[in-house]
């Protein structure tokens, strides 16, 4: 609650008073966050697998080889950026350094990317949840903060509090070898909300191997969700 109020107040402040580009510190008009040059330099994907958003060769078509051999539990994925400089630093600053205004910056661009892809909008957005212990340590869920911005811009509701929970305190996926990541998030989520027949979009900051999104999508499909897409700010790989 505190961080949501804080974000709203910062939004008002940013619109009333001009600021500086988050990357080069150039002076900006009120309401802007990146100068045109820095915004144009962000690592946008050129070609990506429609199923998992992994980068593809520019002349490739269709799903990547991994998705053809073993399709993930989610049905489609969109990533606004590649996980590379300077987007990686913006995400890390949001995630680990409490720069919550970056949720607005990244969330807006994720929403713009989804809108530009002209996909059918889901019934509900589900931010990838943190375990209660991690949430207490950090004080906020960066995926929820991003999801709120996307929700506001695309007019799609965010799932109710507690509808999706992370019930296992898994270790960070970045610390694990690829073959251990699926085991790490197996049965990590509990669904208590009613998602029967609904199209769901999972929102997260970064997708690396896709195992977390796949585990959550599998739980939602078991709860009778009809379709699960994944929307992330950045895709590694």
Coordinates of C-alpha atoms in Angstrom, one line a residue:
X1 CA 0.0 0.0 0.0
X2 CA 2.8 2.5 1.0
X3 CA 4.7 1.9 -2.3
X4 CA 1.5 2.3 -4.4
X5 CA 0.8 5.7 -2.8
X6 CA 4.4 6.6 -3.1
X7 CA 4.3 5.9 -6.8
X8 CA 1.2 7.9 -7.4
X9 CA 2.7 10.9 -5.6
X10 CA 5.9 10.6 -7.7
X11 CA 3.9 10.4 -10.9
X12 CA 2.2 13.7 -10.0
X13 CA 5.6 15.3 -9.1
X14 CA 7.2 14.1 -12.3
X15 CA 4.4 15.6 -14.4
X16 CA 4.5 19.0 -12.6
X17 CA 8.3 19.4 -12.6
X18 CA 10.8 18.6 -15.3
X19 CA 13.5 16.1 -14.6
X20 CA 16.5 14.4 -16.1
X21 CA 17.0 11.5 -18.5
X22 CA 17.4 8.4 -16.3
X23 CA 20.4 7.3 -18.4
X24 CA 22.3 10.4 -19.7
X25 CA 20.9 12.9 -17.2
X26 CA 19.9 15.3 -20.0
X27 CA 17.2 17.8 -19.1
X28 CA 13.7 16.7 -20.0
X29 CA 10.3 18.2 -20.3
X30 CA 7.8 17.4 -17.5
X31 CA 6.5 13.9 -17.6
X32 CA 9.3 12.4 -19.7
X33 CA 11.8 9.8 -18.3
X34 CA 14.2 9.1 -21.2
X35 CA 15.6 11.4 -23.9
X36 CA 14.8 10.4 -27.5
X37 CA 18.3 9.3 -28.1
X38 CA 18.5 7.0 -25.0
X39 CA 15.0 5.6 -25.7
X40 CA 16.0 4.7 -29.2
X41 CA 19.1 3.0 -28.0
X42 CA 17.2 0.5 -25.8
X43 CA 17.9 -3.1 -26.8
X44 CA 14.6 -4.0 -28.5
X45 CA 14.3 -7.5 -29.9
X46 CA 14.6 -7.9 -33.7
X47 CA 13.2 -11.4 -34.0
X48 CA 11.9 -13.7 -31.2
X49 CA 10.2 -17.0 -30.8
X50 CA 6.4 -16.4 -30.5
X51 CA 6.1 -19.1 -27.9
X52 CA 8.9 -18.2 -25.4
X53 CA 10.3 -14.9 -26.7
X54 CA 13.8 -16.2 -27.0
X55 CA 15.9 -14.3 -29.6
X56 CA 16.0 -15.8 -33.0
X57 CA 18.1 -15.3 -36.1
X58 CA 16.5 -12.5 -38.1
X59 CA 15.5 -14.8 -40.9
X60 CA 14.0 -17.5 -38.7
X61 CA 10.3 -18.2 -38.7
X62 CA 8.0 -20.0 -36.2
X63 CA 8.9 -21.4 -32.8
X64 CA 12.4 -22.0 -31.7
X65 CA 13.8 -25.5 -31.6
X66 CA 13.4 -25.8 -27.9
X67 CA 9.7 -25.0 -28.1
X68 CA 9.2 -27.3 -31.0
X69 CA 10.7 -30.2 -29.0
X70 CA 9.3 -29.4 -25.6
X71 CA 6.6 -26.7 -25.6
X72 CA 6.3 -24.8 -22.3
X73 CA 3.0 -24.7 -20.4
X74 CA 2.4 -21.1 -21.4
X75 CA 1.0 -20.5 -24.9
X76 CA 2.9 -17.3 -26.0
X77 CA 5.4 -14.8 -24.7
X78 CA 6.2 -11.1 -25.4
X79 CA 9.3 -9.3 -24.2
X80 CA 9.8 -5.6 -24.7
X81 CA 13.6 -5.8 -24.6
X82 CA 16.6 -8.0 -24.7
X83 CA 18.2 -8.3 -21.2
X84 CA 21.2 -6.2 -22.1
X85 CA 22.6 -2.7 -21.2
X86 CA 21.1 -0.4 -20.2
X87 CA 17.8 -2.2 -19.5
X88 CA 19.5 -4.7 -17.3
X89 CA 20.6 -1.9 -15.0
X90 CA 17.2 -0.3 -14.9
X91 CA 15.6 -3.6 -13.9
X92 CA 18.3 -4.2 -11.2
X93 CA 17.8 -0.8 -9.8
X94 CA 14.0 -1.4 -9.5
X95 CA 14.4 -4.9 -8.1
X96 CA 17.2 -4.4 -5.6
X97 CA 17.6 -0.6 -5.0
X98 CA 14.0 0.5 -4.4
X99 CA 13.9 2.8 -7.4
X100 CA 10.1 2.3 -7.7
X101 CA 9.6 5.0 -10.2
X102 CA 11.3 2.7 -12.7
X103 CA 8.3 0.4 -12.5
X104 CA 6.4 3.1 -14.3
X105 CA 9.1 3.6 -16.9
X106 CA 9.5 -0.2 -17.6
X107 CA 5.8 -0.9 -17.3
X108 CA 4.8 1.8 -19.8
X109 CA 7.2 0.3 -22.4
X110 CA 6.0 -3.2 -21.8
X111 CA 2.4 -2.1 -22.3
X112 CA 3.4 -0.2 -25.5
X113 CA 5.2 -3.3 -26.8
X114 CA 2.1 -5.5 -26.1
X115 CA -0.2 -3.0 -27.8
X116 CA 2.1 -2.7 -30.8
X117 CA 2.0 -6.5 -31.2
X118 CA -1.7 -6.2 -31.6
X119 CA -2.5 -9.3 -29.6
X120 CA -5.9 -10.1 -28.0
X121 CA -5.9 -8.8 -24.5
X122 CA -6.4 -11.2 -21.6
X123 CA -9.1 -11.3 -19.0
X124 CA -6.7 -10.7 -16.2
X125 CA -3.0 -9.9 -15.4
X126 CA -1.2 -12.1 -12.9
X127 CA 2.1 -10.6 -11.6
X128 CA 4.6 -13.4 -10.8
X129 CA 4.4 -13.5 -6.9
X130 CA 7.2 -13.5 -4.4
X131 CA 7.3 -15.8 -1.5
X132 CA 6.1 -14.1 1.8
X133 CA 9.7 -14.3 3.2
X134 CA 11.2 -12.6 0.2
X135 CA 8.4 -10.0 0.1
X136 CA 9.0 -9.0 3.7
X137 CA 12.8 -8.7 3.0
X138 CA 12.3 -6.6 -0.1
X139 CA 9.2 -4.7 1.0
X140 CA 7.5 -4.9 -2.5
X141 CA 7.1 -7.1 -5.5
X142 CA 8.7 -5.5 -8.5
X143 CA 6.5 -7.6 -10.8
X144 CA 3.3 -6.3 -9.2
X145 CA 4.5 -2.7 -9.5
X146 CA 5.2 -3.2 -13.2
X147 CA 1.8 -5.1 -13.6
X148 CA -0.1 -2.2 -12.1
X149 CA 1.3 0.2 -14.7
X150 CA 0.5 -2.3 -17.5
X151 CA -3.0 -2.8 -16.1
X152 CA -3.7 1.0 -16.1
X153 CA -2.4 1.5 -19.6
X154 CA -4.1 -1.5 -21.2
X155 CA -7.2 -1.5 -19.1
X156 CA -6.9 -5.1 -18.0
X157 CA -7.4 -5.9 -14.3
X158 CA -4.7 -7.3 -12.0
X159 CA -5.7 -10.5 -10.2
X160 CA -7.0 -10.1 -6.7
X161 CA -4.5 -10.2 -3.8
X162 CA -3.9 -13.7 -2.7
X163 CA -5.4 -15.3 -5.8
X164 CA -1.9 -16.7 -6.8
X165 CA 0.7 -17.4 -4.1
X166 CA 4.3 -18.6 -4.1
X167 CA 4.2 -21.2 -1.4
X168 CA 7.8 -22.5 -1.6
X169 CA 10.7 -20.3 -0.8
X170 CA 12.8 -21.2 -3.8
X171 CA 16.4 -20.1 -4.3
X172 CA 17.1 -17.6 -7.0
X173 CA 17.0 -19.2 -10.4
X174 CA 20.1 -17.3 -11.4
X175 CA 22.1 -19.3 -8.9
X176 CA 21.2 -22.6 -10.5
X177 CA 22.3 -24.6 -13.5
X178 CA 19.7 -24.8 -16.3
X179 CA 18.8 -28.5 -15.5
X180 CA 18.1 -27.6 -11.8
X181 CA 15.8 -24.7 -12.5
X182 CA 12.7 -26.7 -13.3
X183 CA 13.0 -28.7 -10.1
X184 CA 13.5 -25.5 -8.1
X185 CA 10.1 -24.1 -9.0
X186 CA 8.1 -27.4 -9.2
X187 CA 4.9 -27.1 -7.1
X188 CA 6.1 -23.6 -6.0
X189 CA 2.7 -21.9 -6.7
X190 CA -0.8 -22.2 -5.2
X191 CA -3.9 -21.0 -7.0
X192 CA -6.9 -20.0 -4.9
X193 CA -8.6 -17.5 -7.3
X194 CA -11.1 -18.5 -9.9
X195 CA -9.4 -18.5 -13.3
X196 CA -11.7 -21.1 -15.0
X197 CA -12.1 -20.3 -18.7
X198 CA -10.0 -17.1 -18.4
X199 CA -7.1 -15.9 -20.6
X200 CA -4.3 -14.9 -18.3
X201 CA -1.2 -12.8 -18.9
X202 CA 1.7 -13.4 -16.5
X203 CA 3.8 -10.2 -15.9
X204 CA 7.4 -10.3 -14.7
X205 CA 10.6 -8.2 -15.0
X206 CA 12.9 -10.8 -16.6
X207 CA 12.6 -14.2 -18.2
X208 CA 15.7 -16.3 -18.4
X209 CA 15.1 -20.0 -18.8
X210 CA 11.3 -19.7 -18.6
X211 CA 10.9 -22.4 -16.0
X212 CA 9.3 -20.0 -13.4
X213 CA 6.7 -18.8 -15.9
X214 CA 6.1 -22.4 -17.1
X215 CA 5.6 -23.7 -13.5
X216 CA 3.1 -20.9 -12.8
X217 CA 1.3 -21.4 -16.1
X218 CA 1.0 -25.1 -15.4
X219 CA -0.6 -24.3 -12.0
X220 CA -3.0 -21.9 -13.8
X221 CA -3.9 -24.5 -16.4
X222 CA -4.7 -27.0 -13.6
X223 CA -7.0 -24.3 -12.3
X224 CA -8.7 -24.4 -15.7
X225 CA -7.3 -21.2 -17.2
X226 CA -7.9 -21.4 -20.9
X227 CA -4.8 -19.6 -22.1
X228 CA -1.7 -18.3 -20.4
X229 CA 0.6 -15.7 -22.0
X230 CA 3.8 -14.3 -20.6
X231 CA 4.7 -10.6 -20.7
X232 CA 8.1 -9.6 -19.5
X233 CA 10.1 -6.4 -19.7
X234 CA 13.2 -8.3 -20.8
X235 CA 14.2 -11.7 -22.1
X236 CA 17.6 -13.1 -21.5
X237 CA 19.3 -15.7 -23.7

